[in-house]
PDB file of C-alpha atoms in Angstrom:
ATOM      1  CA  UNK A   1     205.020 -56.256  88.168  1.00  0.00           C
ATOM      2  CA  UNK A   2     205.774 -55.380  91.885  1.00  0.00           C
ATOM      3  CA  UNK A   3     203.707 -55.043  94.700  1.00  0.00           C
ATOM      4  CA  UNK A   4     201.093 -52.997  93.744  1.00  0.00           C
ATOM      5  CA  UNK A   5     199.050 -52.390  90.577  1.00  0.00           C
ATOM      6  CA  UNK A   6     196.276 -54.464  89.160  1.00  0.00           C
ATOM      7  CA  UNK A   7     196.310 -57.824  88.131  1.00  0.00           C
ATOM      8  CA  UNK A   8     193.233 -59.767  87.278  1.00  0.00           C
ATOM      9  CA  UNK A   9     192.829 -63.400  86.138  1.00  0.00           C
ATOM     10  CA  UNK A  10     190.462 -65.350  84.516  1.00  0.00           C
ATOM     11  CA  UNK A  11     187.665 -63.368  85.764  1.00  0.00           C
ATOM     12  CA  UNK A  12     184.172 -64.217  84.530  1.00  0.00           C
ATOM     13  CA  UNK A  13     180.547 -63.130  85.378  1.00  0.00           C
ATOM     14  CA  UNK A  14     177.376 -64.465  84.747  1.00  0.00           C
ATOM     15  CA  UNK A  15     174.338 -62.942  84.998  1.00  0.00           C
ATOM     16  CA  UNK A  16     171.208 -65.444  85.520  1.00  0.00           C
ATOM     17  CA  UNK A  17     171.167 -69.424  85.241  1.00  0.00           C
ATOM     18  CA  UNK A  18     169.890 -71.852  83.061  1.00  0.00           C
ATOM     19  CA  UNK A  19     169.002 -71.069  79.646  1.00  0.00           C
ATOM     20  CA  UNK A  20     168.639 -67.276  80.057  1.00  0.00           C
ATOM     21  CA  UNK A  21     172.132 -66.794  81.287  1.00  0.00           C
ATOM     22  CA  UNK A  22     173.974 -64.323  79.929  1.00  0.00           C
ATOM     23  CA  UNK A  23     178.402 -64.608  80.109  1.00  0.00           C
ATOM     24  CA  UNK A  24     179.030 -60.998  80.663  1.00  0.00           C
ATOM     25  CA  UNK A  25     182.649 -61.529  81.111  1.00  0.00           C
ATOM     26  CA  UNK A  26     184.042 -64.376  80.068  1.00  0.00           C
ATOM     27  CA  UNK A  27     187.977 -64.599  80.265  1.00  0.00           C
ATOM     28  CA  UNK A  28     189.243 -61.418  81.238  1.00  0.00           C
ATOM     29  CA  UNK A  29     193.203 -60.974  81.947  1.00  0.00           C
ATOM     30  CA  UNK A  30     194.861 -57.714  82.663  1.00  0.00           C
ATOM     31  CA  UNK A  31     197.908 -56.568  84.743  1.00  0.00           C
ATOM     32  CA  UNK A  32     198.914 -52.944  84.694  1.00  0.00           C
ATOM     33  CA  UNK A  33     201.972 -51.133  86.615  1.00  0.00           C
ATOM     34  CA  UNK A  34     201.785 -48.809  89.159  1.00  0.00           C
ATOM     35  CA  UNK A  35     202.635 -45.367  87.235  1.00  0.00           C
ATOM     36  CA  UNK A  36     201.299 -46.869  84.312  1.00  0.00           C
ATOM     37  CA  UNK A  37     197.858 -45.547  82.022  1.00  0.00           C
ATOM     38  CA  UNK A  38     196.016 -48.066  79.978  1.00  0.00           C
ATOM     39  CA  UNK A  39     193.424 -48.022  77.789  1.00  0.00           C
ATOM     40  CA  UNK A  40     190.437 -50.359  77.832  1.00  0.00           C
ATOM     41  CA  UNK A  41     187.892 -50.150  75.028  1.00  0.00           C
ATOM     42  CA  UNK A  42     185.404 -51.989  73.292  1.00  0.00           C
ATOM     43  CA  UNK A  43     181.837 -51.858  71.750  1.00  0.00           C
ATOM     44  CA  UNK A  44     178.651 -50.892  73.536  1.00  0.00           C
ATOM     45  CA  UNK A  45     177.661 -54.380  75.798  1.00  0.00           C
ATOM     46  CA  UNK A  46     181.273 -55.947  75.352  1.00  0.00           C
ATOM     47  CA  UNK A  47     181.602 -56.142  78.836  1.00  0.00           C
ATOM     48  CA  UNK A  48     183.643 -52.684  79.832  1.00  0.00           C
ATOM     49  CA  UNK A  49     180.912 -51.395  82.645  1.00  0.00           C
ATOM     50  CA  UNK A  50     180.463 -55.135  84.076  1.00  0.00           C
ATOM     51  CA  UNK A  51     184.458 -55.747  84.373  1.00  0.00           C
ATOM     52  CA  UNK A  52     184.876 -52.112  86.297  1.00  0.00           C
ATOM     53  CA  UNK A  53     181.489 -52.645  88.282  1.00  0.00           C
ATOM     54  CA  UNK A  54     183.951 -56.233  89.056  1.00  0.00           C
ATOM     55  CA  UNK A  55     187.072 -54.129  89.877  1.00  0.00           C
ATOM     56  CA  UNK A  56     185.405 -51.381  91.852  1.00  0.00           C
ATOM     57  CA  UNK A  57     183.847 -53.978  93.869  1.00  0.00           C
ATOM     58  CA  UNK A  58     180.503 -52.565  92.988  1.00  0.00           C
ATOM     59  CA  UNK A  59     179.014 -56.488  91.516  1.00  0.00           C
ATOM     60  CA  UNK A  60     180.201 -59.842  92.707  1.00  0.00           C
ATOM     61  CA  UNK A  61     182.370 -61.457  89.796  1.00  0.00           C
ATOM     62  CA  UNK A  62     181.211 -65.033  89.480  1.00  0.00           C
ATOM     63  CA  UNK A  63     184.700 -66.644  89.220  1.00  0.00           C
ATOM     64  CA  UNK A  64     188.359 -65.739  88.660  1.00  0.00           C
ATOM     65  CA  UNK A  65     191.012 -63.530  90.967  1.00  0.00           C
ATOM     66  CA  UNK A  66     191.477 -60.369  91.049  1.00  0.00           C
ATOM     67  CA  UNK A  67     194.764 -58.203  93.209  1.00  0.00           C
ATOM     68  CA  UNK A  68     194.908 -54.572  93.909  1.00  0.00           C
ATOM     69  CA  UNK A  69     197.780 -53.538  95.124  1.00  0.00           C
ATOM     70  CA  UNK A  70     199.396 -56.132  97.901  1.00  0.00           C
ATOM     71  CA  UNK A  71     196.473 -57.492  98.507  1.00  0.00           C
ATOM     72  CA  UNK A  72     194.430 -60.588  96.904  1.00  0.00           C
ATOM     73  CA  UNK A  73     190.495 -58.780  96.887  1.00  0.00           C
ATOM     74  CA  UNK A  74     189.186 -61.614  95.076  1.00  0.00           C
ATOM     75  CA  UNK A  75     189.849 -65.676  94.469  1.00  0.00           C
ATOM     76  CA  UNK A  76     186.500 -67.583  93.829  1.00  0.00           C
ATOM     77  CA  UNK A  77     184.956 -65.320  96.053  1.00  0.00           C
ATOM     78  CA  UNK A  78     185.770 -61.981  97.786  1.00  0.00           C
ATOM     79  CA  UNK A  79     188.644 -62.031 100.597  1.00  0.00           C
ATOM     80  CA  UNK A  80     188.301 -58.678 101.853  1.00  0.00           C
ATOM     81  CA  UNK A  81     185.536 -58.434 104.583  1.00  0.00           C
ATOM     82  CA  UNK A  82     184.443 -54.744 104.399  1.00  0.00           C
ATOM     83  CA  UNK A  83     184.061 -53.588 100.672  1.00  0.00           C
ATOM     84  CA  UNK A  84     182.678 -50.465 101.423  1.00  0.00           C
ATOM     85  CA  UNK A  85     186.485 -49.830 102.764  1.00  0.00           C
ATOM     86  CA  UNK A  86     188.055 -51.148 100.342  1.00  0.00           C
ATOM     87  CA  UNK A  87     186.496 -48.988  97.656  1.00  0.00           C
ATOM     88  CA  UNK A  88     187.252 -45.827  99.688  1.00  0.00           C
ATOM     89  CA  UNK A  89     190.692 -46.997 100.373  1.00  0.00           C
ATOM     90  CA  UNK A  90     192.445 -48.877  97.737  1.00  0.00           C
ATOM     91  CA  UNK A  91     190.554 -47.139  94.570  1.00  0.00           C
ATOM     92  CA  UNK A  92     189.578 -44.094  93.513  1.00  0.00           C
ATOM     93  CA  UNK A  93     186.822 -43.515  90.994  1.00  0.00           C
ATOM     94  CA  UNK A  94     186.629 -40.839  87.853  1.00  0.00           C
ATOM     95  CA  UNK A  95     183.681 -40.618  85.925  1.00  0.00           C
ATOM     96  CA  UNK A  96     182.435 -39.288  82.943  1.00  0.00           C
ATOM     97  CA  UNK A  97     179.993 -36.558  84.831  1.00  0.00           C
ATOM     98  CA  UNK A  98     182.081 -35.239  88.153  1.00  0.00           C
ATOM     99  CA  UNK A  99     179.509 -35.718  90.436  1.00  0.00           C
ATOM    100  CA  UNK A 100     180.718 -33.091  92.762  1.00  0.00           C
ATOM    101  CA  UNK A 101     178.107 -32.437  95.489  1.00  0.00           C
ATOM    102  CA  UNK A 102     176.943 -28.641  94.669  1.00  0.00           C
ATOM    103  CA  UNK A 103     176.221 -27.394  98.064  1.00  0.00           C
ATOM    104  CA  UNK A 104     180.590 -28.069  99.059  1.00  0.00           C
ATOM    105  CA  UNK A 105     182.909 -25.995  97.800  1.00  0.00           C
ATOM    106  CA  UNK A 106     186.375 -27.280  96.303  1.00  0.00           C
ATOM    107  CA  UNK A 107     188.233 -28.130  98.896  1.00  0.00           C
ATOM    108  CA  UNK A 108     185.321 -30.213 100.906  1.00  0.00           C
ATOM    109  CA  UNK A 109     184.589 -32.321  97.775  1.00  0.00           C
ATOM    110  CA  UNK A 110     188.303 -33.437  97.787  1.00  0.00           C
ATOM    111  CA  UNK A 111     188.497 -33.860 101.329  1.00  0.00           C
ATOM    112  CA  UNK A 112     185.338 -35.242 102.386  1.00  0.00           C
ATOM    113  CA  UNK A 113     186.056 -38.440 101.629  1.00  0.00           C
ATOM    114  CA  UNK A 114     189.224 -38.590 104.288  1.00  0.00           C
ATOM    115  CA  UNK A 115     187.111 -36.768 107.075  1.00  0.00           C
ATOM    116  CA  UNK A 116     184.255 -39.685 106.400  1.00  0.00           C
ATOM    117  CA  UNK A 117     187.074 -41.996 107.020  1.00  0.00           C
ATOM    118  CA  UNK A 118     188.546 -40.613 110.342  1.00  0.00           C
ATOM    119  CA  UNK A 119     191.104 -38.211 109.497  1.00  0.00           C
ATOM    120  CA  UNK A 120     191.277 -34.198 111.353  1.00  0.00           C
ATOM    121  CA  UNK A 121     189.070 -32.270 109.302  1.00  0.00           C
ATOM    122  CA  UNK A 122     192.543 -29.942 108.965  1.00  0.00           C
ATOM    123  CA  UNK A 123     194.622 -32.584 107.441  1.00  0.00           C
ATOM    124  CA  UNK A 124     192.124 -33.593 105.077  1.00  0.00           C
ATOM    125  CA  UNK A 125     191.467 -29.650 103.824  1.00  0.00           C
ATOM    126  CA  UNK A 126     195.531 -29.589 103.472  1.00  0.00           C
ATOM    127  CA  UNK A 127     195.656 -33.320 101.670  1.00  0.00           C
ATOM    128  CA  UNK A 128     193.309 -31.687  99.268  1.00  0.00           C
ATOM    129  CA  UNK A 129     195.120 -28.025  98.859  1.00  0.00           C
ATOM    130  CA  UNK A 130     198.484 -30.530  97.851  1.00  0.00           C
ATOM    131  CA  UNK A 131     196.309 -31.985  95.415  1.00  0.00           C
ATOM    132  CA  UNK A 132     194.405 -29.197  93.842  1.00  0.00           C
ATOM    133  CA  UNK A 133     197.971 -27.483  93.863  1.00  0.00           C
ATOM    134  CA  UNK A 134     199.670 -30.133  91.622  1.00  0.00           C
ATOM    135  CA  UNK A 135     196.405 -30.407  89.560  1.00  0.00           C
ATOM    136  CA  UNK A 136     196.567 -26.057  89.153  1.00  0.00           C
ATOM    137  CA  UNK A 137     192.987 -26.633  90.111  1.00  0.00           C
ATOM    138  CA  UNK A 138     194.210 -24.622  93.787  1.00  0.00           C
ATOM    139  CA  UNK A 139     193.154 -20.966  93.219  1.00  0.00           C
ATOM    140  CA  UNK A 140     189.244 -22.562  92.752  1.00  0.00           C
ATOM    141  CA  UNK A 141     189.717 -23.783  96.330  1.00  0.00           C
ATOM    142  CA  UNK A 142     186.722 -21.517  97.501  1.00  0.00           C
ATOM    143  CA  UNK A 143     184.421 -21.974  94.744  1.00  0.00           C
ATOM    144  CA  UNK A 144     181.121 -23.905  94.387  1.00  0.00           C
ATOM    145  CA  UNK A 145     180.639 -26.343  91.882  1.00  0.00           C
ATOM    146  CA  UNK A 146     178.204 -24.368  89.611  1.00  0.00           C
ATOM    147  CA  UNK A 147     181.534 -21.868  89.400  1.00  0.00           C
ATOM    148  CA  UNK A 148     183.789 -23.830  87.834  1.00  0.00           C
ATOM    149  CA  UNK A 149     184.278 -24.252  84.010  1.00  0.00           C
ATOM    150  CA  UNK A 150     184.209 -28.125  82.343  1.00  0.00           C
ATOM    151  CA  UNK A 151     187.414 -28.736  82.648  1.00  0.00           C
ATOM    152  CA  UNK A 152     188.129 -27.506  86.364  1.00  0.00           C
ATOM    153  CA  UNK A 153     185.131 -29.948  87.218  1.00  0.00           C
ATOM    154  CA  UNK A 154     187.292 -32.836  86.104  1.00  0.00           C
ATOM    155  CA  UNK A 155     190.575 -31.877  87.972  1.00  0.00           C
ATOM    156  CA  UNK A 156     188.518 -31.535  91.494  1.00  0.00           C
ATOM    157  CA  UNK A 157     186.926 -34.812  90.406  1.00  0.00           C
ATOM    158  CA  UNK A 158     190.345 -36.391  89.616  1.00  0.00           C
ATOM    159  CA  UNK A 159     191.830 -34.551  92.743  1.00  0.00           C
ATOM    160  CA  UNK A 160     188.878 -36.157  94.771  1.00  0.00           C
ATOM    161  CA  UNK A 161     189.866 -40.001  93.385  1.00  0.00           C
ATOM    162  CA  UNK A 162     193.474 -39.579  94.303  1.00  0.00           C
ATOM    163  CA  UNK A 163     192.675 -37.996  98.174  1.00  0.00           C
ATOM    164  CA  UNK A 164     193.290 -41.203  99.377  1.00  0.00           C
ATOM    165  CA  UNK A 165     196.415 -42.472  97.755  1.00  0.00           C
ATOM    166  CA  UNK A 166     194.416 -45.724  96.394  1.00  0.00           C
ATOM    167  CA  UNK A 167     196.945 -47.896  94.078  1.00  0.00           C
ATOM    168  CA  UNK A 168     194.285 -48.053  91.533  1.00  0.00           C
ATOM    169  CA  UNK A 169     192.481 -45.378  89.770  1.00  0.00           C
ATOM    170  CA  UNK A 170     189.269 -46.326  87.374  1.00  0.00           C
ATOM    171  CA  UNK A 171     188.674 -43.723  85.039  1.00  0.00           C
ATOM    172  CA  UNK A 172     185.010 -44.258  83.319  1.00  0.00           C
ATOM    173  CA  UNK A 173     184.763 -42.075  80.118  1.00  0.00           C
ATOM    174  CA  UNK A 174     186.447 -39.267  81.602  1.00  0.00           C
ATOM    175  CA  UNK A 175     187.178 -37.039  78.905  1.00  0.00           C
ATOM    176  CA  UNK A 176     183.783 -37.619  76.790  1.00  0.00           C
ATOM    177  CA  UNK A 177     182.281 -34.138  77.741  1.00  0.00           C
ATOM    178  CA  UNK A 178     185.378 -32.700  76.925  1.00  0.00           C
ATOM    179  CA  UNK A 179     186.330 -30.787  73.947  1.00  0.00           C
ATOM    180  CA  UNK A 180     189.919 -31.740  72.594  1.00  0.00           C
ATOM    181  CA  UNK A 181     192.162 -29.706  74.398  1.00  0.00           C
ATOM    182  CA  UNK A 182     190.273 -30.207  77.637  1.00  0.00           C
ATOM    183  CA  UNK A 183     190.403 -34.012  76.817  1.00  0.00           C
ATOM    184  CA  UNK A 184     194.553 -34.002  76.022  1.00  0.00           C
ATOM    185  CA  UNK A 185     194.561 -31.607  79.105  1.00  0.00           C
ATOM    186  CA  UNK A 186     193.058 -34.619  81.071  1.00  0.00           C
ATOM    187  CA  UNK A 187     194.948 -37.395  79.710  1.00  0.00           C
ATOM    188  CA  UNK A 188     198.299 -35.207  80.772  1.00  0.00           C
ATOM    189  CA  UNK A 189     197.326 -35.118  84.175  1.00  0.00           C
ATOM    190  CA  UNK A 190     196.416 -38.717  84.751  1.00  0.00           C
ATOM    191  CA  UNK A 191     199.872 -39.738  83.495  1.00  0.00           C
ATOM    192  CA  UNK A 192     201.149 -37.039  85.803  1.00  0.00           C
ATOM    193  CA  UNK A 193     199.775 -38.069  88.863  1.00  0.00           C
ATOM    194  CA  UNK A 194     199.937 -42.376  88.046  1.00  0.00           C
ATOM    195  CA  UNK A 195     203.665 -41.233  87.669  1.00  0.00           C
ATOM    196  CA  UNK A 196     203.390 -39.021  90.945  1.00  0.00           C
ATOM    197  CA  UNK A 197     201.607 -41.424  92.845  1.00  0.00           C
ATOM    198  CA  UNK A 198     202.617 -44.894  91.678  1.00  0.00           C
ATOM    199  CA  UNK A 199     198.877 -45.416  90.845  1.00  0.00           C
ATOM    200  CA  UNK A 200     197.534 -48.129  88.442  1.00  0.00           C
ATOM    201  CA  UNK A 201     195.324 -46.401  86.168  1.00  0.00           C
ATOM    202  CA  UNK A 202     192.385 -47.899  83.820  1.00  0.00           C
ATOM    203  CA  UNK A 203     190.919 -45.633  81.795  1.00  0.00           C
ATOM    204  CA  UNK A 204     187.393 -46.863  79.726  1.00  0.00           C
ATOM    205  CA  UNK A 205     186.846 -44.814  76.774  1.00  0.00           C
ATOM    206  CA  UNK A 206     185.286 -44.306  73.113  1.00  0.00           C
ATOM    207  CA  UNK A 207     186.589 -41.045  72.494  1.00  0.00           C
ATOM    208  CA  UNK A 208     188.958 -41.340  69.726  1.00  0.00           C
ATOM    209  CA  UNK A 209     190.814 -38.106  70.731  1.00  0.00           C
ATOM    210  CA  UNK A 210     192.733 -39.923  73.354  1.00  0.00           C
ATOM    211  CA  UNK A 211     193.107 -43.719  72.313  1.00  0.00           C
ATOM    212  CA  UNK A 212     196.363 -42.758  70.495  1.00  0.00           C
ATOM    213  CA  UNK A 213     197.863 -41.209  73.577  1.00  0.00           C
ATOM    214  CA  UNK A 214     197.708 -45.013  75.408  1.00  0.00           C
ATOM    215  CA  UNK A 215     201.088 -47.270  75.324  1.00  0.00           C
ATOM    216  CA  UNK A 216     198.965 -50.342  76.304  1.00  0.00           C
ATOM    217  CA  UNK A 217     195.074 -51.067  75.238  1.00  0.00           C
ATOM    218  CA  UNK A 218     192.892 -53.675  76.953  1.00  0.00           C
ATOM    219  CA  UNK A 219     190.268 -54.230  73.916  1.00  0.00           C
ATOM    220  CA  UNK A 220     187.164 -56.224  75.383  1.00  0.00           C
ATOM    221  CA  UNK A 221     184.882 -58.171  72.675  1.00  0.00           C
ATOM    222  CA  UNK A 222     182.407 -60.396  73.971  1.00  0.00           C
ATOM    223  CA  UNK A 223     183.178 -60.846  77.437  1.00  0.00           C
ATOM    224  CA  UNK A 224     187.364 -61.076  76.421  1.00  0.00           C
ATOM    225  CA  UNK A 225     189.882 -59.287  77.200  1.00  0.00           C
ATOM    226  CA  UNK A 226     193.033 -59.322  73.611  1.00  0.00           C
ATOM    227  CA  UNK A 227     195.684 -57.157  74.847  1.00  0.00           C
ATOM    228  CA  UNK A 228     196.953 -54.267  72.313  1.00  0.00           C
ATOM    229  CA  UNK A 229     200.168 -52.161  71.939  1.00  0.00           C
ATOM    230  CA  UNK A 230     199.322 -48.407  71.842  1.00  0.00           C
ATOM    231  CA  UNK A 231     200.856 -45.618  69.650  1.00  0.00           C
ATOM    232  CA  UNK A 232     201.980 -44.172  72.950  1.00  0.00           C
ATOM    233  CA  UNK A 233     201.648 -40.562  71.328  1.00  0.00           C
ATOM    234  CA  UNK A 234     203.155 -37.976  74.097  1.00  0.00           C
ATOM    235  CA  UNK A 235     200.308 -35.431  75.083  1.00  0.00           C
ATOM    236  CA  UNK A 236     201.950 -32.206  75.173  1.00  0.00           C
TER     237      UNK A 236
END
């Protein structure tokens, strides 16, 4: 792998001490490509939410190393200084719910995230007309939340994790409210853009619908990460 992607490494966390701790992750190893899609999956308290909370910088892993990108985020302890940057600039977040804030239309969910950074309210509106543009998300530009179908929900929210060019994407569920074709229609785009923008993209999932469509799966059991080869299916 180059420069950027993911790469993590023996990363473990443990909640409590003593004899009520609990190994929540125990040996997890993963390296994905930039342009590359991969599954992660797993049973309900295998370790999926703890490992992203780890990667999104969200809960303090208790040991292990983890790179986004360039840059080393985390060797027996964090090595970035401001996290709160970090998760605004290096990775962008899609969940299963969009979370789009109701009283913004289209455009100011995408951008706001770029104008709470810094950047000319102007360039951040155009940044997001680019994106809803390639997502064919662009002629909802003006709309409010509550106007927009399933579906266009999850391109604005997809649009909104990619505003800032992060080189990793975490994708949490993001096709479970979805009905198949909205699902594949989800899947397509997120190999579209990771393509696009070079971005490292994990996507945590149980819907069967999709698993097929990954070339490589992460499956977690008990804290551990066994990596699978994928069917790969194209998503047409």
């Amino acid at each position: 792998m180059g420069a950027k992607g993911i790469r993590i490494e023996g990363l473990k966390k443990r909640y409590g001490s003593g004899d009520t701790a609990v190994d929540a992750l125990k040996s997890v190893n993963m390296e994905i490509a930039p342009g590359e899609v991969v599954g992660l999956i797993g049973p309900s308290g295998s370790g999926k939410s703890t490992l992203l909370k780890s990667l999104g910088a969200v809960i303090d892993p208790t040991a292990g190393r983890m790179t986004l990108g360039d840059e080393v985020i985390y060797d027996e302890g964090w090595k970035v200084r401001d996290l709160r940057a970090l998760r605004r600039d290096k990775i962008g977040f899609v969940f299963q719910a969009p979370y789009l804030i109701p009283f913004l239309d289209v455009t100011d969910n995408v951008a706001l995230l770029p104008m709470l950074a810094g950047a000319r309210n102007s360039d951040a509106r155009a940044r997001a007309m680019e994106l809803l543009t390639a997502l064919d998300v662009h002629h909802r530009a003006r709309a409010m939340p509550s106007q927009l179908s399933g579906g266009e929900q999850q391109r604005v929210s997809i649009a909104r994790g990619l505003i800032n060019r992060p080189p990793v994407i975490l994708a949490d569920e993001p096709t479970a409210p979805l009905d198949s074709e909205r699902a594949m229609a989800v899947i397509r785009i997120l190999n579209d853009m990771a393509k696009r923008f070079e971005t490292a993209i994990i996507v945590v999932t149980h819907d069967e619908k999709i698993i097929p469509t990954f070339k490589r799966i992460y499956h977690i059991r008990d804290g551990v990460t066994h990596e699978e080869v994928g069917e790969g299916r194209a998503v047409a």
